[in-house]
Amino acid sequence: MSDSTNNGPVLAADGTPLKRSLRRSLRLQKFRALLLIAPLLAFILITFIAPIADMLFRSVENKIVEETLPQTIALIDAGGPIETIVPNQKVFSALYVDMFVAAENKEHTRLGTRLNYEQSGISSLFRKSGRRVARLDVEVYKKQFEEVDPQWADVATWQSLAESANSAELLPRAMWAYNAWRDYVRADGDNPDKEAPEDFIYVALYDDLIALDDVTSANDLIRKSADAAPDFETVNFKEAFVKFDKDWASENVWKTLRTYSTPYTEGYFLNAIDFQKDFDGYSLRPDNQRIYGVLFMRTLFMSLVITACAVLLGYPIAWLMANRPMREANLLMIMVLLPFWTSLLVRTSAWKVMLQQQGVINDTLVWLNLVDEAGRLVLINNQFGTIVAMTHILLPFMVLPLYSVMRTIPESYTRAAKSLGATNWTAFWRVYFPQSVPGIGAGSILVFILSIGYYITPEIVGGTTGTFISNRIAYHISSSLNWGLAAALGTILLAVVLLLYWVYDRIVGIDNVKLGG
């Protein structure tokens, strides 16, 4: 055989180099494996990753202020700090245009609700102003523009301006107002090309023309109108809004608007840790408003207590199941799993019946003369009731991992220890227990993670002192509709769980956790 044959690449059966053929085969195998897991991967992305990503985004998203009042916010931020907190007529004129469009689109109430989270009373302020702004008479602007040039009354004039790129630079507010008007007219099922532009558009046009410094690039119509605009009769929008509601003259309202005018905010996270963001910076909330720190600490403490109770109660049960004949072990397993066949709501309600002052437990204690009628124990609507009910509900999640690990521990180990002189306790503590620790770890993680996010049981039996942070999250999602704060609380809770998981991994080692085998 020649040297060239010996030193040449190894070929596959089809004549291609073997290395290339192997790489292609490996790629095909990986592609087939990816296709097999693709449905599961898509399911996880849609039901797990996407909701978490949406929660993280909602916890900082704050675009509603900027999107609802774009012209007002632009004026407030354009030149940095303004001389006074309550702005001048120019800003109130822009506020009128923004509020008119927002009221037509039914967006002003959503904005009021958002700002009401930061300052009580703003929601009613925006609702009231939204109703009254449409009744404000501003026809004087339109009449004066028509007197300058009748073309302003023709919708074709506005159409041509909207199609011109130059107009968007010269008349940004008027073009925004015109396009917003076209959008909500279409939404109502009408044709804006056959409708006369509404009066508020001319208010925006007037503001644009007054602000123009150079009209050399404008057409004759705009130049002529810009020259005449300074002599127009105008409406005092600041005075009008203060008549709507005197709170428009309040510094607190405008401080809140300016503070939360950015598209993204850390305000939700600050609220979630009992801080607040205001016009002057960050500060701790008053004592009577600090609730979330207490709830987080209570949630962690009670979750740890529930986990410890589950270990203390579940370990003997699992040991008994693992060391009894299979028939008896199966019977005990059925008894452990029996609560899963009953509704969670029914189990929690049963504990409410048993623990109340006129319930089964108190009646039994009175019957046994252990307590008198006037001294019935308060076992419900407190932390004790939550711990008892949740320990019962989560106990199977501790027993099952423990049993699966204990079942794999050979009985001969303890017998060998006893034959070498160890007592029953020494054989258990030095030989059996260390081998069951992975089951304790697996059950503890499972119970702790489940308990820290529970909200149905604490809501029913917890009262005011036994509720978790999850109950507050559920309240903000379903009742107050403050989804941003709920997302921030959920994000912090997720971060706490991940941190505790990391600490557990560093101390115990997640590799030591197993479910048997």
Coordinates of C-alpha atoms in Angstrom, one line a residue:
M1 CA 0.0 0.0 0.0
S2 CA 1.4 3.4 -0.9
D3 CA 2.1 6.3 1.5
S4 CA -0.6 8.4 0.0
T5 CA -3.1 5.7 0.8
N6 CA -1.8 5.3 4.3
N7 CA -1.8 9.1 5.0
G8 CA -5.1 9.9 3.4
P9 CA -8.4 10.5 5.2
V10 CA -10.4 7.5 6.3
L11 CA -13.4 7.2 4.0
A12 CA -16.9 6.0 4.8
A13 CA -18.8 3.5 2.7
D14 CA -20.2 6.2 0.5
G15 CA -16.7 7.6 -0.2
T16 CA -17.0 10.8 2.0
P17 CA -14.4 11.4 4.8
L18 CA -15.4 9.5 7.9
K19 CA -15.0 12.5 10.2
R20 CA -17.4 14.5 8.1
S21 CA -19.8 11.6 7.9
L22 CA -19.7 11.2 11.7
R23 CA -20.4 15.0 12.2
R24 CA -23.4 14.8 9.9
S25 CA -24.7 11.8 11.7
L26 CA -24.3 13.5 15.1
R27 CA -26.1 16.6 13.8
L28 CA -29.0 14.4 12.6
Q29 CA -29.2 12.7 16.0
K30 CA -29.3 16.0 17.8
F31 CA -31.9 17.3 15.5
R32 CA -34.1 14.2 16.0
A33 CA -33.7 14.6 19.8
L34 CA -34.6 18.3 19.6
L35 CA -37.8 17.4 17.6
L36 CA -38.7 14.9 20.3
I37 CA -38.5 17.4 23.1
A38 CA -39.8 20.3 21.1
P39 CA -43.4 20.0 22.3
L40 CA -42.3 19.9 26.0
L41 CA -40.0 22.8 25.4
A42 CA -42.7 24.8 23.8
F43 CA -45.1 24.0 26.6
I44 CA -42.5 25.1 29.2
L45 CA -41.8 28.4 27.3
I46 CA -45.5 29.2 27.0
T47 CA -46.7 28.2 30.5
F48 CA -43.6 28.9 32.6
I49 CA -41.0 31.1 31.0
A50 CA -43.3 33.5 29.3
P51 CA -45.5 34.3 32.4
I52 CA -42.3 34.9 34.5
A53 CA -40.9 37.2 31.8
D54 CA -44.2 39.1 31.6
M55 CA -44.2 39.4 35.4
L56 CA -40.7 40.8 35.4
F57 CA -41.7 43.3 32.7
R58 CA -44.9 44.4 34.4
S59 CA -43.0 45.1 37.6
V60 CA -41.1 48.0 35.9
E61 CA -43.4 49.0 33.0
N62 CA -45.0 52.4 33.3
K63 CA -45.8 53.6 29.8
I64 CA -49.4 54.4 30.4
V65 CA -48.6 58.0 31.7
E66 CA -46.4 58.9 28.7
E67 CA -48.8 57.3 26.2
T68 CA -51.9 58.9 27.6
L69 CA -50.5 62.4 28.1
P70 CA -47.7 62.5 25.6
Q71 CA -47.9 66.3 24.8
T72 CA -48.1 67.2 28.5
I73 CA -45.2 65.0 29.6
A74 CA -43.1 66.2 26.7
L75 CA -43.5 69.8 27.8
I76 CA -42.8 69.0 31.5
D77 CA -39.6 67.1 30.6
A78 CA -38.4 69.3 27.7
G79 CA -36.5 71.9 29.6
G80 CA -35.7 70.1 32.8
P81 CA -37.2 71.5 36.1
I82 CA -39.8 74.2 35.6
E83 CA -39.9 77.3 37.8
T84 CA -43.0 76.2 39.7
I85 CA -44.4 72.8 40.4
V86 CA -47.8 73.7 39.1
P87 CA -47.1 74.5 35.4
N88 CA -48.2 77.4 33.3
Q89 CA -50.9 78.0 30.7
K90 CA -48.8 76.4 28.0
V91 CA -48.8 73.0 29.8
F92 CA -52.4 73.1 30.7
S93 CA -53.3 73.7 27.0
A94 CA -51.4 70.6 26.1
L95 CA -53.1 68.8 29.0
Y96 CA -56.5 69.8 27.5
V97 CA -55.6 68.2 24.1
D98 CA -54.2 65.0 25.7
M99 CA -57.2 64.7 28.1
F100 CA -59.7 65.2 25.2
V101 CA -58.2 62.3 23.2
A102 CA -57.8 60.2 26.3
A103 CA -61.5 60.7 27.3
E104 CA -62.6 59.7 23.7
N105 CA -60.5 56.6 24.0
K106 CA -61.6 55.8 27.5
E107 CA -58.0 55.9 28.6
H108 CA -58.2 58.7 31.2
T109 CA -59.7 56.4 33.8
R110 CA -56.9 53.8 33.5
L111 CA -54.4 56.5 33.9
G112 CA -56.2 57.9 37.0
T113 CA -56.3 54.4 38.5
R114 CA -52.5 54.0 37.9
L115 CA -51.6 57.3 39.5
N116 CA -54.1 56.6 42.3
Y117 CA -51.8 53.8 43.5
E118 CA -49.2 56.6 44.3
Q119 CA -51.6 59.3 45.5
S120 CA -55.1 58.8 46.7
G121 CA -57.7 60.9 45.0
I122 CA -56.2 61.2 41.5
S123 CA -58.5 58.6 40.1
S124 CA -61.6 60.7 40.8
L125 CA -59.7 63.8 39.6
F126 CA -59.2 62.2 36.1
R127 CA -62.7 60.8 35.9
K128 CA -64.2 64.2 36.7
S129 CA -61.9 66.1 34.3
G130 CA -62.5 63.6 31.5
R131 CA -66.2 64.1 31.7
R132 CA -65.9 67.9 31.7
V133 CA -63.2 68.5 29.2
A134 CA -65.5 67.5 26.3
R135 CA -67.9 70.2 27.3
L136 CA -65.3 73.0 27.4
D137 CA -66.0 75.5 24.6
V138 CA -62.9 76.1 22.5
E139 CA -64.6 76.9 19.2
V140 CA -63.0 80.3 19.3
Y141 CA -59.8 78.8 18.0
K142 CA -61.4 77.2 15.0
K143 CA -63.3 80.4 14.1
Q144 CA -60.2 82.6 14.2
F145 CA -58.2 80.2 12.0
E146 CA -61.1 80.1 9.5
E147 CA -61.1 83.9 9.5
V148 CA -57.3 83.9 8.6
D149 CA -57.9 81.4 5.8
P150 CA -61.1 79.3 5.1
Q151 CA -58.9 76.4 4.0
W152 CA -58.5 75.4 7.7
A153 CA -62.2 74.3 7.7
D154 CA -61.6 71.9 4.8
V155 CA -60.6 68.4 5.8
A156 CA -58.6 68.1 2.5
T157 CA -56.2 70.7 4.0
W158 CA -55.6 68.5 7.0
Q159 CA -55.1 65.4 4.8
S160 CA -52.5 67.1 2.8
L161 CA -50.7 68.3 5.9
A162 CA -50.8 64.8 7.4
E163 CA -49.2 63.4 4.2
S164 CA -46.4 66.0 4.3
A165 CA -43.2 65.1 6.2
N166 CA -42.4 68.7 6.7
S167 CA -45.7 69.3 8.6
A168 CA -44.8 66.7 11.3
E169 CA -41.7 68.8 12.1
L170 CA -43.5 72.2 12.0
L171 CA -46.8 71.2 13.6
P172 CA -46.0 68.1 15.8
R173 CA -48.9 68.6 18.3
A174 CA -51.5 69.4 15.6
M175 CA -50.5 66.4 13.5
W176 CA -50.6 64.2 16.6
A177 CA -54.0 65.5 17.5
Y178 CA -55.3 65.1 14.0
N179 CA -54.1 61.5 13.7
A180 CA -55.5 60.7 17.1
W181 CA -58.9 62.2 16.0
R182 CA -58.9 60.1 12.9
D183 CA -58.1 56.9 14.9
Y184 CA -61.0 57.3 17.3
V185 CA -63.4 58.4 14.6
R186 CA -62.6 55.2 12.7
A187 CA -63.0 53.2 15.9
D188 CA -66.5 54.6 16.2
G189 CA -67.3 53.3 12.7
D190 CA -67.3 56.7 10.9
N191 CA -65.2 58.0 8.0
P192 CA -62.8 60.8 9.1
D193 CA -62.5 62.0 5.5
K194 CA -66.1 63.0 5.6
E195 CA -66.0 64.6 9.0
A196 CA -65.0 68.2 10.0
P197 CA -61.9 68.2 12.3
E198 CA -62.9 68.8 15.9
D199 CA -62.2 72.0 17.8
F200 CA -59.4 70.6 20.0
I201 CA -57.2 70.1 17.0
Y202 CA -57.1 73.8 16.4
V203 CA -56.0 74.3 20.0
A204 CA -53.0 72.1 19.3
L205 CA -52.4 74.0 16.0
Y206 CA -52.4 77.3 17.9
D207 CA -49.8 76.0 20.4
D208 CA -47.6 74.8 17.5
L209 CA -47.8 78.1 15.6
I210 CA -47.0 80.1 18.8
A211 CA -44.0 78.0 19.4
L212 CA -42.6 78.3 15.8
D213 CA -39.3 80.3 15.6
D214 CA -38.7 79.9 11.9
V215 CA -41.4 79.6 9.3
T216 CA -39.2 79.9 6.2
S217 CA -39.7 76.3 5.3
A218 CA -43.5 76.4 5.8
N219 CA -46.1 76.9 3.1
D220 CA -48.1 80.1 2.7
L221 CA -51.0 78.9 4.8
I222 CA -48.9 78.1 7.8
R223 CA -46.8 81.3 7.5
K224 CA -49.9 83.4 7.3
S225 CA -51.5 81.7 10.3
A226 CA -48.3 81.9 12.3
D227 CA -48.2 85.7 11.8
A228 CA -51.8 86.0 13.0
A229 CA -51.8 83.6 15.9
P230 CA -50.2 85.9 18.5
D231 CA -53.3 88.2 18.3
F232 CA -55.8 85.4 18.8
E233 CA -58.4 85.3 21.6
T234 CA -57.5 82.3 23.7
V235 CA -59.0 80.1 26.5
N236 CA -57.3 80.1 29.9
F237 CA -57.0 76.3 30.2
K238 CA -55.3 76.5 33.6
E239 CA -58.2 78.4 35.0
A240 CA -60.7 76.0 33.3
F241 CA -59.0 72.9 34.8
V242 CA -58.9 74.4 38.3
K243 CA -62.7 75.0 37.9
F244 CA -63.0 71.3 37.0
D245 CA -61.3 70.4 40.2
K246 CA -59.2 72.6 42.5
D247 CA -56.7 69.7 42.9
W248 CA -55.3 70.7 39.5
A249 CA -53.7 73.6 41.4
S250 CA -52.2 71.2 43.9
E251 CA -48.5 70.6 43.8
N252 CA -48.9 67.0 44.9
V253 CA -50.8 66.1 41.7
W254 CA -48.1 67.5 39.5
K255 CA -45.3 66.1 41.6
T256 CA -46.9 62.7 41.1
L257 CA -47.3 63.2 37.4
R258 CA -43.7 64.3 37.0
T259 CA -42.3 61.5 39.2
Y260 CA -44.1 58.8 37.3
S261 CA -43.9 60.2 33.8
T262 CA -41.0 57.9 32.8
P263 CA -41.8 54.7 30.7
Y264 CA -40.1 52.5 33.3
T265 CA -40.2 52.9 37.1
E266 CA -38.7 51.3 40.2
G267 CA -41.7 52.6 42.1
Y268 CA -43.4 49.2 42.3
F269 CA -40.3 47.5 43.8
L270 CA -39.9 50.4 46.3
N271 CA -43.5 50.0 47.4
A272 CA -43.0 46.2 47.7
I273 CA -40.2 46.9 50.3
D274 CA -42.1 49.6 52.1
F275 CA -40.3 52.5 50.5
Q276 CA -41.8 55.2 48.3
K277 CA -40.7 57.3 45.4
D278 CA -41.7 60.9 45.5
F279 CA -40.7 64.2 43.9
D280 CA -37.8 64.7 46.3
G281 CA -36.4 61.2 46.0
Y282 CA -36.8 58.0 48.0
S283 CA -38.1 57.6 51.5
L284 CA -39.4 55.0 54.0
R285 CA -43.2 54.8 54.2
P286 CA -44.9 55.9 57.4
D287 CA -45.1 53.2 60.2
N288 CA -48.9 52.6 59.6
Q289 CA -48.2 51.8 55.9
R290 CA -45.4 49.4 56.3
I291 CA -47.0 46.0 55.6
Y292 CA -44.9 44.1 53.0
G293 CA -41.8 43.7 55.1
V294 CA -43.8 42.2 57.9
L295 CA -45.7 39.9 55.4
F296 CA -42.4 38.7 53.8
M297 CA -40.9 37.9 57.2
R298 CA -44.1 36.2 58.4
T299 CA -44.3 34.1 55.2
L300 CA -40.7 32.9 55.6
F301 CA -41.1 32.2 59.3
M302 CA -44.4 30.3 58.9
S303 CA -43.1 28.3 55.9
L304 CA -40.1 27.2 57.9
V305 CA -42.4 26.2 60.8
I306 CA -44.7 24.3 58.5
T307 CA -41.7 22.5 56.9
A308 CA -40.4 21.6 60.4
C309 CA -43.8 20.3 61.5
A310 CA -44.1 18.3 58.3
V311 CA -40.6 16.7 59.0
L312 CA -41.5 15.9 62.6
L313 CA -44.8 14.3 61.6
G314 CA -43.9 12.8 58.3
Y315 CA -40.6 11.1 59.3
P316 CA -42.3 8.5 61.7
I317 CA -45.0 7.8 59.2
A318 CA -42.5 7.2 56.4
W319 CA -40.3 5.0 58.7
L320 CA -43.3 2.9 59.7
M321 CA -44.4 2.5 56.0
A322 CA -40.8 1.6 55.0
N323 CA -40.4 -1.1 57.7
R324 CA -43.7 -2.8 57.5
P325 CA -44.7 -5.7 55.2
M326 CA -45.8 -4.6 51.7
R327 CA -49.5 -5.2 52.4
E328 CA -49.5 -2.9 55.5
A329 CA -47.3 -0.4 53.7
N330 CA -49.7 -0.2 50.8
L331 CA -52.6 0.4 53.3
L332 CA -50.7 3.2 55.0
M333 CA -49.8 4.6 51.5
I334 CA -53.6 4.8 50.7
M335 CA -54.2 6.6 53.9
V336 CA -51.4 9.1 53.1
L337 CA -52.8 9.7 49.6
L338 CA -56.4 9.9 50.7
P339 CA -56.4 13.7 51.3
F340 CA -55.5 14.1 47.6
W341 CA -58.9 12.7 46.7
T342 CA -60.6 15.5 48.6
S343 CA -60.9 19.1 47.4
L344 CA -58.4 21.5 48.9
L345 CA -61.2 23.9 49.7
V346 CA -63.1 21.1 51.5
R347 CA -60.1 20.2 53.6
T348 CA -59.4 23.8 54.5
S349 CA -63.1 24.4 55.4
A350 CA -63.1 21.3 57.6
W351 CA -60.2 22.7 59.6
K352 CA -62.1 26.0 59.9
V353 CA -65.1 24.1 61.4
M354 CA -62.8 22.1 63.8
L355 CA -60.7 25.0 65.0
Q356 CA -63.3 27.7 65.6
Q357 CA -64.3 28.6 69.2
Q358 CA -67.6 26.7 68.8
G359 CA -65.9 23.9 66.9
V360 CA -65.2 20.3 67.5
I361 CA -61.8 20.7 69.3
N362 CA -63.0 23.4 71.7
D363 CA -66.2 21.4 72.4
T364 CA -64.1 18.4 73.2
L365 CA -61.8 20.3 75.5
V366 CA -64.9 21.8 77.3
W367 CA -66.5 18.3 77.6
L368 CA -63.2 17.0 79.1
N369 CA -63.2 20.0 81.6
L370 CA -59.7 21.0 80.3
V371 CA -61.0 24.5 79.6
D372 CA -64.2 26.3 80.8
E373 CA -66.9 27.7 78.6
A374 CA -65.5 31.2 78.9
G375 CA -62.0 30.2 78.2
R376 CA -62.4 28.6 74.8
L377 CA -59.2 28.7 72.8
V378 CA -58.7 30.9 69.8
L379 CA -57.3 28.4 67.2
I380 CA -58.6 30.0 64.0
N381 CA -57.9 33.3 62.1
N382 CA -54.3 33.4 63.4
Q383 CA -50.9 31.9 62.7
F384 CA -51.7 28.7 64.6
G385 CA -54.7 27.9 62.4
T386 CA -52.7 28.5 59.3
I387 CA -49.8 26.2 60.5
V388 CA -52.1 23.4 61.5
A389 CA -54.2 23.4 58.3
M390 CA -51.2 23.8 55.9
T391 CA -49.2 21.1 57.7
H392 CA -52.0 18.7 57.2
I393 CA -52.4 19.7 53.6
L394 CA -48.7 19.5 52.7
L395 CA -47.8 16.4 54.9
P396 CA -48.1 14.0 52.0
F397 CA -45.5 15.9 50.1
M398 CA -43.1 15.2 52.9
V399 CA -44.0 11.6 53.4
L400 CA -43.7 10.4 49.8
P401 CA -40.0 11.5 49.3
L402 CA -39.1 10.2 52.7
Y403 CA -40.7 6.8 52.0
S404 CA -39.1 6.5 48.6
V405 CA -35.7 7.0 50.2
M406 CA -36.2 4.9 53.3
R407 CA -37.5 2.0 51.1
T408 CA -34.0 1.7 49.6
I409 CA -32.1 1.6 52.9
P410 CA -31.1 -2.1 53.5
E411 CA -32.4 -3.4 56.9
S412 CA -29.2 -5.4 57.2
Y413 CA -27.3 -2.2 58.0
T414 CA -29.0 -1.6 61.3
R415 CA -28.9 -5.3 62.2
A416 CA -25.2 -5.3 61.6
A417 CA -24.8 -2.2 63.9
K418 CA -26.8 -3.9 66.6
S419 CA -24.7 -7.1 66.3
L420 CA -21.6 -4.9 66.9
G421 CA -23.0 -3.7 70.2
A422 CA -25.0 -0.6 69.2
T423 CA -28.2 0.2 71.0
N424 CA -31.4 0.8 69.0
W425 CA -31.0 4.6 69.3
T426 CA -27.3 4.5 68.2
A427 CA -28.1 2.2 65.3
F428 CA -30.8 4.5 64.2
W429 CA -29.0 7.8 64.7
R430 CA -25.5 6.7 63.4
V431 CA -26.6 4.3 60.6
Y432 CA -30.2 4.8 59.5
F433 CA -30.8 8.5 59.9
P434 CA -27.8 9.7 57.8
Q435 CA -29.0 7.6 54.9
S436 CA -32.5 9.2 55.1
V437 CA -31.3 12.8 55.0
P438 CA -31.6 13.1 51.2
G439 CA -35.3 12.3 51.6
I440 CA -35.6 14.9 54.3
G441 CA -33.9 17.4 52.0
A442 CA -36.2 16.6 49.0
G443 CA -39.3 16.7 51.2
S444 CA -38.3 19.9 52.9
I445 CA -37.6 21.7 49.6
L446 CA -40.9 20.5 48.2
V447 CA -43.0 21.5 51.3
F448 CA -41.2 24.9 51.7
I449 CA -41.6 25.9 48.1
L450 CA -45.3 25.0 48.1
S451 CA -46.0 26.6 51.4
I452 CA -44.3 29.9 50.6
G453 CA -46.6 30.4 47.7
Y454 CA -49.9 29.1 49.2
Y455 CA -52.8 31.6 49.5
I456 CA -56.1 29.7 49.6
T457 CA -55.6 28.1 53.0
P458 CA -54.1 31.2 54.7
E459 CA -57.0 33.3 53.2
I460 CA -59.6 31.0 54.8
V461 CA -58.1 30.3 58.2
G462 CA -55.3 32.9 58.6
G463 CA -57.3 36.0 59.5
T464 CA -55.2 39.1 59.8
T465 CA -52.2 37.6 61.4
G466 CA -51.9 34.3 59.5
T467 CA -51.9 35.5 55.9
F468 CA -49.0 35.2 53.6
I469 CA -47.5 37.6 51.0
S470 CA -49.2 35.5 48.4
N471 CA -52.6 36.6 49.7
R472 CA -51.5 40.2 49.0
I473 CA -50.4 39.3 45.5
A474 CA -53.7 37.7 44.8
Y475 CA -55.5 40.8 46.2
H476 CA -53.6 43.2 43.9
I477 CA -54.2 40.9 40.9
S478 CA -58.0 40.3 41.4
S479 CA -59.2 43.2 43.5
S480 CA -57.1 46.4 43.4
L481 CA -55.9 45.5 39.8
N482 CA -52.4 46.9 40.7
W483 CA -50.7 44.3 38.6
G484 CA -47.4 46.2 38.7
L485 CA -47.1 46.0 42.5
A486 CA -48.3 42.3 42.3
A487 CA -45.6 41.6 39.8
A488 CA -42.9 43.3 41.9
L489 CA -44.0 41.3 45.0
G490 CA -44.0 38.1 43.0
T491 CA -40.5 38.9 41.6
I492 CA -39.1 39.6 45.1
L493 CA -40.7 36.3 46.3
L494 CA -39.1 34.4 43.4
A495 CA -35.8 36.0 44.2
V496 CA -36.0 35.0 47.9
V497 CA -36.8 31.4 46.9
L498 CA -33.9 31.3 44.5
L499 CA -31.6 32.8 47.1
L500 CA -32.7 30.3 49.8
Y501 CA -32.3 27.5 47.2
W502 CA -28.7 28.7 46.5
V503 CA -28.0 28.8 50.3
Y504 CA -29.3 25.3 50.7
D505 CA -27.2 24.1 47.8
R506 CA -24.1 25.7 49.4
I507 CA -24.7 24.2 52.8
V508 CA -26.3 20.8 52.1
G509 CA -25.6 20.3 48.4
I510 CA -28.4 19.7 46.0
D511 CA -26.7 16.6 44.7
N512 CA -27.5 15.0 48.1
V513 CA -31.2 15.4 47.5
K514 CA -32.9 12.5 45.9
L515 CA -36.3 10.8 45.8
G516 CA -35.0 7.2 46.2
G517 CA -33.3 4.7 44.0

